[in-house]
Short mmCIF file of C-alpha atoms in Angstrom, two decimals:
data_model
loop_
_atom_site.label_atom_id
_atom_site.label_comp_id
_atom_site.label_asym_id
_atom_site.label_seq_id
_atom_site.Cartn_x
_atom_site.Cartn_y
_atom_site.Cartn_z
CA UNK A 1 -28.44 41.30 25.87
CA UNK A 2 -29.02 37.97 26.46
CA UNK A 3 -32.69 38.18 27.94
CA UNK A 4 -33.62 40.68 24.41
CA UNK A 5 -32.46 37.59 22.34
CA UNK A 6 -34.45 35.24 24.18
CA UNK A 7 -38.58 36.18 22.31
CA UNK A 8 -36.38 36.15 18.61
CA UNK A 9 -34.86 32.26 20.15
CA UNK A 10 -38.67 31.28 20.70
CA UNK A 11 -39.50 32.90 17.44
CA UNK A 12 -37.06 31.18 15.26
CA UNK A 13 -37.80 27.91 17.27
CA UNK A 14 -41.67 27.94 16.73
CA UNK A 15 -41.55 29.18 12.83
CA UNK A 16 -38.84 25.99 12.59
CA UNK A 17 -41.70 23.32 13.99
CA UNK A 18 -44.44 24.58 11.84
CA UNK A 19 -41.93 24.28 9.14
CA UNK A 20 -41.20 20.64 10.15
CA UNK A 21 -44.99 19.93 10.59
CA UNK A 22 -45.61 21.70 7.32
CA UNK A 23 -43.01 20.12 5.08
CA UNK A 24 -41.65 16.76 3.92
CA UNK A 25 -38.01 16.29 5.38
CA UNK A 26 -35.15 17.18 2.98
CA UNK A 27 -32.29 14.91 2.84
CA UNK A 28 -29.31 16.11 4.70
CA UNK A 29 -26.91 19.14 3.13
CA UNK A 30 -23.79 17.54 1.41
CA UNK A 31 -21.30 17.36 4.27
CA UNK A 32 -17.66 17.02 4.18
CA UNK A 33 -17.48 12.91 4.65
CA UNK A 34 -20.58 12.87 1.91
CA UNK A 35 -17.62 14.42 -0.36
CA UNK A 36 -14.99 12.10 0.64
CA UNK A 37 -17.67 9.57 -0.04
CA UNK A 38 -18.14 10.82 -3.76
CA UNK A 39 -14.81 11.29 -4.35
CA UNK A 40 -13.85 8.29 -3.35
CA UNK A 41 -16.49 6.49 -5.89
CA UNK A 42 -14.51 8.80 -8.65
CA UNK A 43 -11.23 7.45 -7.62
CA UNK A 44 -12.66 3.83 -7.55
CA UNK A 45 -14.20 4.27 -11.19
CA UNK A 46 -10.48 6.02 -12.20
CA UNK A 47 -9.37 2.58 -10.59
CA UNK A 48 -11.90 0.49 -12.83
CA UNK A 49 -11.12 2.47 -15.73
CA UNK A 50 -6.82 1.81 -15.08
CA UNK A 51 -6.69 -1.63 -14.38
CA UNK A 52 -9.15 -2.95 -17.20
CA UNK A 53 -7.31 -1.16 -19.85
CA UNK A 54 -3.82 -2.53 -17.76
CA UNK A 55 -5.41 -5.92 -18.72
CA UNK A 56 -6.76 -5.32 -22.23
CA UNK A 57 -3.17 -3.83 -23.35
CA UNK A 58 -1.66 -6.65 -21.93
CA UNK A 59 -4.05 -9.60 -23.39
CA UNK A 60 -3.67 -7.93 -26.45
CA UNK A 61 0.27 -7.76 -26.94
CA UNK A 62 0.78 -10.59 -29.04
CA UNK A 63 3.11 -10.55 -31.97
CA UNK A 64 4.36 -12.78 -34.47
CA UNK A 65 7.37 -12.43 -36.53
CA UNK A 66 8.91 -14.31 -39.34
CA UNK A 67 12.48 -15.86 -37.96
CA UNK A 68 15.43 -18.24 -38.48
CA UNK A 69 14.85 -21.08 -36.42
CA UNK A 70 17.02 -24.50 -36.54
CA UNK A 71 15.06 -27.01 -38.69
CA UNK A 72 12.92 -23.76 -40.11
CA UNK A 73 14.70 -21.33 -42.05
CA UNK A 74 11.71 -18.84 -41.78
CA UNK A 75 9.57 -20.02 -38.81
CA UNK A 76 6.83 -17.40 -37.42
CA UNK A 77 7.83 -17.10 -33.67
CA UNK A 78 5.52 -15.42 -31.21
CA UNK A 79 5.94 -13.10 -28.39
CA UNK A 80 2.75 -13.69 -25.69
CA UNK A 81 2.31 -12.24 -22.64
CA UNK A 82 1.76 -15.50 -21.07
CA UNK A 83 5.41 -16.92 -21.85
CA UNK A 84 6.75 -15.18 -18.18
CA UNK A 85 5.10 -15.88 -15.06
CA UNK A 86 4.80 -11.96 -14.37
CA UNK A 87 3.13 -11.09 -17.04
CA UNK A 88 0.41 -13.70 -16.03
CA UNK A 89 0.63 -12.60 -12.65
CA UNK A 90 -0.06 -9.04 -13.50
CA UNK A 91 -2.71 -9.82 -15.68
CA UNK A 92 -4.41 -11.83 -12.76
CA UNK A 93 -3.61 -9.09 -10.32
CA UNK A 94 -5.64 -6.09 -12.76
CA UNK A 95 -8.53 -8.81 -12.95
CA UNK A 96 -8.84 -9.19 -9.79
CA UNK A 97 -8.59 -5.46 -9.26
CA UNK A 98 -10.93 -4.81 -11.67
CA UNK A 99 -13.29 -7.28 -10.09
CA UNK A 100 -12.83 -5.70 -6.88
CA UNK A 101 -13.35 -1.94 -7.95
CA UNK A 102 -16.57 -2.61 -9.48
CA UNK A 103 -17.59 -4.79 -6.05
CA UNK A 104 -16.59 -1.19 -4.16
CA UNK A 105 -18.13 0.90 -6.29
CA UNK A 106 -21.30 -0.37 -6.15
CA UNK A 107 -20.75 -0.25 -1.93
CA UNK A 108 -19.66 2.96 -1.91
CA UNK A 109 -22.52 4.52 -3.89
CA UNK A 110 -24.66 2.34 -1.49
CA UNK A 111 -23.00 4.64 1.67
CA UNK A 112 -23.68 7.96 -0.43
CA UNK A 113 -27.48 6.35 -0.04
CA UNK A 114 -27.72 4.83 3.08
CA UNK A 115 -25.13 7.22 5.03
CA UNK A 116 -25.54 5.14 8.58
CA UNK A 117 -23.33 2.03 6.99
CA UNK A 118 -20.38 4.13 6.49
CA UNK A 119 -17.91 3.62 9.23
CA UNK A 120 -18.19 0.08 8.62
CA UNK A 121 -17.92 0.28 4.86
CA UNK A 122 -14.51 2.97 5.73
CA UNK A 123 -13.00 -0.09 7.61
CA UNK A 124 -14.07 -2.86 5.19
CA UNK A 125 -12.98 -0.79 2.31
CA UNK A 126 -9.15 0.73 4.06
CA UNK A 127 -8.88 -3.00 5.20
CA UNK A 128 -9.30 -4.48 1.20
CA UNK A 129 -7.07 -2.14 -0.19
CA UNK A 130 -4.41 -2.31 1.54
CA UNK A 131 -4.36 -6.03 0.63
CA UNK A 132 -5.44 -5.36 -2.98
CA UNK A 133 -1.93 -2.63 -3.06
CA UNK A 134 0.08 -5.36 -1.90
CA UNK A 135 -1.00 -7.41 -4.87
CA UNK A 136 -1.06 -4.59 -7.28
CA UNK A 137 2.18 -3.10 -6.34
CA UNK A 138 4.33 -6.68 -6.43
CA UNK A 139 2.61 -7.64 -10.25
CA UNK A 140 3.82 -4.10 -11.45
CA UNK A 141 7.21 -4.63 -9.58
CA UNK A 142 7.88 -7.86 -10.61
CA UNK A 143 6.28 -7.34 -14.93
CA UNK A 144 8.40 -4.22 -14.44
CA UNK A 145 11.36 -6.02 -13.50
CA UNK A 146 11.02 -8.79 -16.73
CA UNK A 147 10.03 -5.97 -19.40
CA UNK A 148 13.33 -4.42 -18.28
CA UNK A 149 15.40 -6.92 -18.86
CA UNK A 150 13.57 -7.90 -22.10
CA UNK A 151 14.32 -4.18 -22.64
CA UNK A 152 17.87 -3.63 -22.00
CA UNK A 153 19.15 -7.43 -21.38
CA UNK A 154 21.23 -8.22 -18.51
CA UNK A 155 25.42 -9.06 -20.16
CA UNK A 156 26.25 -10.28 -16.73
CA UNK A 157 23.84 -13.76 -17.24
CA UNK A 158 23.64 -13.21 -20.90
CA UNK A 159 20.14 -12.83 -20.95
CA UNK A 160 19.38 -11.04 -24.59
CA UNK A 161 16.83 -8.00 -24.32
CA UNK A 162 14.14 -8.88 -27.19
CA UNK A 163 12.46 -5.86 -27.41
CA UNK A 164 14.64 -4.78 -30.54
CA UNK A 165 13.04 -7.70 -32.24
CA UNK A 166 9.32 -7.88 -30.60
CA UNK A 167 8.42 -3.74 -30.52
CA UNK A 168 4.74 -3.48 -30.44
CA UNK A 169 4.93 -6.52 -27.77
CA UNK A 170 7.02 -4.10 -25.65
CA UNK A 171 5.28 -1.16 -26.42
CA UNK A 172 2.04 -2.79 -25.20
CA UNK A 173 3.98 -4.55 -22.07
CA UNK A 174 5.39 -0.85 -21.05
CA UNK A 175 1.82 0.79 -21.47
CA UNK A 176 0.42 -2.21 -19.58
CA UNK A 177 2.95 -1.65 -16.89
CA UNK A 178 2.51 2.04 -16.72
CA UNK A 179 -1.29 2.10 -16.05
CA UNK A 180 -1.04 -0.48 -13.53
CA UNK A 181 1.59 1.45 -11.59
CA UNK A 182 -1.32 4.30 -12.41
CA UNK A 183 -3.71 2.10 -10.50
CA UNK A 184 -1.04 0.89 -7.34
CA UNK A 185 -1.16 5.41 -6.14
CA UNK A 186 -5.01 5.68 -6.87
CA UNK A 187 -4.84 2.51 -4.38
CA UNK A 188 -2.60 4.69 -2.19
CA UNK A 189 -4.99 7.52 -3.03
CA UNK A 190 -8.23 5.60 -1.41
CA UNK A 191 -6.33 4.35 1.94
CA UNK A 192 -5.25 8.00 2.58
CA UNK A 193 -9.01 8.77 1.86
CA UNK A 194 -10.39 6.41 4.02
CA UNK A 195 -7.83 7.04 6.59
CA UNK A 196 -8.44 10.94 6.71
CA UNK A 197 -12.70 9.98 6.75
CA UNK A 198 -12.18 7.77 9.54
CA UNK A 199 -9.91 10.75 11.45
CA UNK A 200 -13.06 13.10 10.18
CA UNK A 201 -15.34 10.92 12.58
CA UNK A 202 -12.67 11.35 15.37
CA UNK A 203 -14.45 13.98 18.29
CA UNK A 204 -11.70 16.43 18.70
CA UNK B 1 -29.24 31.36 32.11
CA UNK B 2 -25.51 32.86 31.38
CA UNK B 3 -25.14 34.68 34.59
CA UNK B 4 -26.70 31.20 36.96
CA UNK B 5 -23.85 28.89 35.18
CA UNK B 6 -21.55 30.85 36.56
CA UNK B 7 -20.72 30.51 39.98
CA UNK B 8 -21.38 26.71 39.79
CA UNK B 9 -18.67 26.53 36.88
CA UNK B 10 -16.05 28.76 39.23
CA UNK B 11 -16.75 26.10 41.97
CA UNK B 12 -16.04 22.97 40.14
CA UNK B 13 -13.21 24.55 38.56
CA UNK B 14 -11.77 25.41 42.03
CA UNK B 15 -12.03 22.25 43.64
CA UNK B 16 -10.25 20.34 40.68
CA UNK B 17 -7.20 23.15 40.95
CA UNK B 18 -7.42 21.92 44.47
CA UNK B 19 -6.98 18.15 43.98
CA UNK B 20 -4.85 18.97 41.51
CA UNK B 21 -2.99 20.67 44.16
CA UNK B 22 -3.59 17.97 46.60
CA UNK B 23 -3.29 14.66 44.80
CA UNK B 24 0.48 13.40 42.67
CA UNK B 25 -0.79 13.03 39.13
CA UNK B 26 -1.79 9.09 38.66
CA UNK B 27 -0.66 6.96 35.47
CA UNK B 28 -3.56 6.87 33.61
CA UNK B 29 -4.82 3.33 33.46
CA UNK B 30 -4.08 0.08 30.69
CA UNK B 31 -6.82 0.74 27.88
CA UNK B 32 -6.76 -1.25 24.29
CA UNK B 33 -5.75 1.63 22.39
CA UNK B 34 -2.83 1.35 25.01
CA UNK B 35 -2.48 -2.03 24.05
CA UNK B 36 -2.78 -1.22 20.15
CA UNK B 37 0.29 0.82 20.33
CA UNK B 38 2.28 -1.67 22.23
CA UNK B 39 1.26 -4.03 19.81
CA UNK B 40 2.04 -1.45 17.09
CA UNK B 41 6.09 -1.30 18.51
CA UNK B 42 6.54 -4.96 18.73
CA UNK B 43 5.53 -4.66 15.00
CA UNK B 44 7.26 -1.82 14.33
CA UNK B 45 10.09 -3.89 16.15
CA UNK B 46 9.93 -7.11 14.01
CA UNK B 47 9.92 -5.02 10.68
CA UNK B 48 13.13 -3.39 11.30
CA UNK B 49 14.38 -7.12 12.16
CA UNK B 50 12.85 -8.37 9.15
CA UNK B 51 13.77 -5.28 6.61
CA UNK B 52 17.63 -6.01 8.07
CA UNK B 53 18.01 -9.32 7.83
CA UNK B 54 16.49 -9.42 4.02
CA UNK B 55 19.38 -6.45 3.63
CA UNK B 56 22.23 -8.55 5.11
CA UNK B 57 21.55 -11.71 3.44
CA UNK B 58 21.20 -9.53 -0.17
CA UNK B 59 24.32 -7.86 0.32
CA UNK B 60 26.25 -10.95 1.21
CA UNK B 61 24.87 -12.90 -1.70
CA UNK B 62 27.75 -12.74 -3.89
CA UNK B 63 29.47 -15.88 -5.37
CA UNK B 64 32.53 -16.44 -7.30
CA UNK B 65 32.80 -19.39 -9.72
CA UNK B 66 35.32 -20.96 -12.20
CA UNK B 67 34.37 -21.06 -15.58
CA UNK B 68 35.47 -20.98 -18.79
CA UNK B 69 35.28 -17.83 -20.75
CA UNK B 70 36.58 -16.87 -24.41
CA UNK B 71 40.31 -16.13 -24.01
CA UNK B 72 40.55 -17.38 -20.69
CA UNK B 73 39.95 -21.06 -19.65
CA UNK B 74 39.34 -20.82 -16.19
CA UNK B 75 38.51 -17.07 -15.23
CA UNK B 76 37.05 -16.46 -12.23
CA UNK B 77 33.41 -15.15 -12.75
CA UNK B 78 30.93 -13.73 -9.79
CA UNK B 79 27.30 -12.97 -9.55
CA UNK B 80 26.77 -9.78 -7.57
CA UNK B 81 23.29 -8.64 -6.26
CA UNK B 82 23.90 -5.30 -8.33
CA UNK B 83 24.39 -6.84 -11.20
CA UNK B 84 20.46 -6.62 -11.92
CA UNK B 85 18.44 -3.39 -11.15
CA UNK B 86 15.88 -5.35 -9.44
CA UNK B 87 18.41 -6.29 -6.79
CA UNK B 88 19.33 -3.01 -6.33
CA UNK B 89 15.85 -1.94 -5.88
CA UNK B 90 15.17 -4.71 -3.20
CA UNK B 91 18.37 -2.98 -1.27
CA UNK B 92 17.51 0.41 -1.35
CA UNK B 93 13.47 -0.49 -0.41
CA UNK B 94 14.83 -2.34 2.68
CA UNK B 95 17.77 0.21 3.74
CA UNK B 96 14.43 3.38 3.55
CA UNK B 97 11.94 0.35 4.63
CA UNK B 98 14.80 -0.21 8.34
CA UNK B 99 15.09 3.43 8.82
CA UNK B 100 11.87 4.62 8.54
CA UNK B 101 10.81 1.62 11.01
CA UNK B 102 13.82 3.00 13.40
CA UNK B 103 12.21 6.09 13.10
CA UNK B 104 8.45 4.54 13.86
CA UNK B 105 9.37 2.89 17.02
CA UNK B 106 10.70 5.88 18.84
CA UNK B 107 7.23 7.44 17.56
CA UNK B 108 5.39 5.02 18.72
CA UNK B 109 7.23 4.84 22.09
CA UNK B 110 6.82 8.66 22.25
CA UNK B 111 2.97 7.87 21.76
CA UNK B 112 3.01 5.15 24.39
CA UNK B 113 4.15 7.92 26.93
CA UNK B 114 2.71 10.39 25.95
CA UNK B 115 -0.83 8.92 24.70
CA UNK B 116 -1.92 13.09 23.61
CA UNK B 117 -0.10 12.80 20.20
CA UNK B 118 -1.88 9.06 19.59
CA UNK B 119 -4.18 10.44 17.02
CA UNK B 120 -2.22 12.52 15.12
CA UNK B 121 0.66 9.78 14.85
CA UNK B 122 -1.83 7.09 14.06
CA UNK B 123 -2.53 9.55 10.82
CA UNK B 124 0.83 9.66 10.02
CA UNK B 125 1.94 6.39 10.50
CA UNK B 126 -0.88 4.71 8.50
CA UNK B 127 -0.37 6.89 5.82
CA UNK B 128 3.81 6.57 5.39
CA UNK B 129 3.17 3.06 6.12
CA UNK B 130 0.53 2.54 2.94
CA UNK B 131 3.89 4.31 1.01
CA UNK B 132 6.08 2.17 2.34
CA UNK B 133 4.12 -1.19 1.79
CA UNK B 134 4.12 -0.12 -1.66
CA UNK B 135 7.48 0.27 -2.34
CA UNK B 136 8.39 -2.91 -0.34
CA UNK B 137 5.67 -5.34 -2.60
CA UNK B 138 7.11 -3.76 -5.75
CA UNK B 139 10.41 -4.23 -5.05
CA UNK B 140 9.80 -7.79 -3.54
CA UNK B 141 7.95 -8.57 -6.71
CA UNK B 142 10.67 -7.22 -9.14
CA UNK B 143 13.27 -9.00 -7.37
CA UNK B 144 11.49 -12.54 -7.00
CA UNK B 145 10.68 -12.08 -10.90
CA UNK B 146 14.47 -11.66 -12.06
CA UNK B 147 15.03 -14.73 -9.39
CA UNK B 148 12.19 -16.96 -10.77
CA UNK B 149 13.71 -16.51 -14.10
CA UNK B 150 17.58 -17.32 -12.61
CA UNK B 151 15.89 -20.20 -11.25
CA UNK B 152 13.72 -21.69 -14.35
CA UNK B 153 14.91 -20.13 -17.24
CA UNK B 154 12.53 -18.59 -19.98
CA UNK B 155 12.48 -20.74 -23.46
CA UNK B 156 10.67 -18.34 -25.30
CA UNK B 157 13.24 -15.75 -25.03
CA UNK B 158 16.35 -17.69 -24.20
CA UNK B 159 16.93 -17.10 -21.05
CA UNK B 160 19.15 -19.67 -19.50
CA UNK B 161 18.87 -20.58 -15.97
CA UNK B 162 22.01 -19.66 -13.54
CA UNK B 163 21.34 -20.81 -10.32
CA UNK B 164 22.30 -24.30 -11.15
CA UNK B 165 25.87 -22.71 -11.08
CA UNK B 166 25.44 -19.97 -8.68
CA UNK B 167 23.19 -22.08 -5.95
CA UNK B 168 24.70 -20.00 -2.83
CA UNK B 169 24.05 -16.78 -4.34
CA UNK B 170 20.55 -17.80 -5.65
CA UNK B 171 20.27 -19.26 -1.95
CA UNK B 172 20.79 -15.74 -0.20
CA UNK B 173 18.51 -14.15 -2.92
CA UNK B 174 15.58 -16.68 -2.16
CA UNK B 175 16.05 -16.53 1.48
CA UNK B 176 16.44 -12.17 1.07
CA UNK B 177 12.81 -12.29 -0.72
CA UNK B 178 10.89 -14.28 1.53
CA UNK B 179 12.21 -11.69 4.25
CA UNK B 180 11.00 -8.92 2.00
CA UNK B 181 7.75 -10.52 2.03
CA UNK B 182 7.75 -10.96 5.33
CA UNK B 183 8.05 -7.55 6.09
CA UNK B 184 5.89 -6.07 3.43
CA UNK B 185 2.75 -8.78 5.14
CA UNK B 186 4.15 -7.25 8.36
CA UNK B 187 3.21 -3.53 6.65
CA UNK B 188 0.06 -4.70 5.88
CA UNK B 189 -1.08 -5.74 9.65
CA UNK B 190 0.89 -1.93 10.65
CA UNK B 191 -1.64 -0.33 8.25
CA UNK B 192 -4.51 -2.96 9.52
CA UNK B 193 -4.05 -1.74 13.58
CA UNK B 194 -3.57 2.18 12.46
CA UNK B 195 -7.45 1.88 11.11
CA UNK B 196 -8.86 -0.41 13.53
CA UNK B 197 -6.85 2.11 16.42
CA UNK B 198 -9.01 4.89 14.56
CA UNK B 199 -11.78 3.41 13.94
CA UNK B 200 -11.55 2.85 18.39
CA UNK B 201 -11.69 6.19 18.92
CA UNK B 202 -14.78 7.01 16.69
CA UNK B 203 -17.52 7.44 19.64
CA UNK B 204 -20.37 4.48 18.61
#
């Protein structure tokens, strides 16, 4: 059996050479770490996407409202995003998520070019966003944590909730929140992904 | 080509039954993934110290005080950690955040002797331990958030201050976070050694 496959081998081998002489080389078939490459520049845009509109909702929560205040009988008092310290952190924290998304989208498309850069760009990028989850995941913890007690108020300090008074504030603060814990599991999503590449490249 | 291979193959394969045979089974020598899993259970070892102590020093945090309340002069008043969800949150993320690193260090000891499961634990561990980090930096940010604003106050939304009355308890709270942070930085180096202990095994 063997020795009547052996002219077809030679046959197959020789028709492949011309072929290589003859033609221009192809680019590589799409392989499975080429997918984990693309799908990991759609979870990065899905990341972009999430954390700017985390920001914009939040920069854009603002609200004034006509109130009794002592000296004022009808004072306009605002609600801003930047009276709590969480709020400004989380806004920081989607910038500089943002900032870093578009930085890692750009690298990523340049491994679906350049293919021979991507172990180092796997590392580089599991490495980053595991720090950037840290950040993300603490600014949604801790704007969670204020928006709920602006929410429901805590009797046991006697801290009054204010969302009964400042709605659209809250409503933009809870959207804000939401998309940002949105962007904390893609985060999750792209460390698994680099993770499972990096075990793809493992010899078994 | 088949039929030459063979004989050769049945040779080498009898001569290493024979050493087998001949030779006690030798501990396979110190390499650095060796020494990335030992460093991986001291981690392991500190985060379950770490996760604990920011447990014990929550759960003992309460304080009573005497102050004046309507109807009673001098009633008794305390400040629990449950009486804000936040705090609660910080408890529960350390009690899942101590038990899953129990778990993790008899893994990892498993691995150590018996280095055939390294890859597939490496897997698992870096990806529980991206789930993990991301509960611990959301509930360390949600519970520094409700302390920042025991500690300062917010003016805009009249939140008084209550550590100035309840220092001990705001004492256990700030020392309970920084433990939490501790261990979710601690996370972050776990997840850091699983994908440099990968990227080790990827054949340059």
């Amino acid at each position: 059996m063997a020795s009547d496959q052996k002219p077809a081998d030679l046959e197959t081998e020789t028709t492949e050479t011309t072929k290589a002489v003859e033609e221009p080389p192809r680019p590589p078939k799409s392989t499975s770490l080429d997918k984990c490459v693309t799908v990991d520049v759609v979870l990065r845009v899905v990341l972009f996407a999430a954390t700017l509109t985390s920001l914009l909702v939040l920069v854009t929560s603002n609200q004034s409202k006509h109130r009794p205040v002592i000296g004022s009988p009808l004072a306009v008092v605002e609600a801003k995003f930047n009276h709590s310290p969480a709020f400004i952190y989380l806004a920081a924290a989607a910038s500089v998520t943002c900032l870093y998304s578009i930085i890692t989208i750009l690298a990523s498309i340049s491994v679906l070019l350049k293919p021979a850069f991507n172990t180092s760009f796997l590392i580089f990028f599991a490495i980053w966003d595991v720090v950037i989850l840290g950040v993300m995941a603490s600014a949604t913890g801790a704007a969670g944590a204020v928006a709920y007690i602006g929410l429901k108020g805590n009797r046991h300090t006697s801290w009054a909730k204010v969302c009964n008074v400042y709605d659209k504030f809250c409503q933009h603060l809870a959207g804000s929140i939401a998309v940002a814990l949105f962007a904390s599991i893609v985060l999750v999503f792209l460390i698994v992904l680099s993770v499972l590449s990096l075990h793809k490249k493992i010899p078994k």
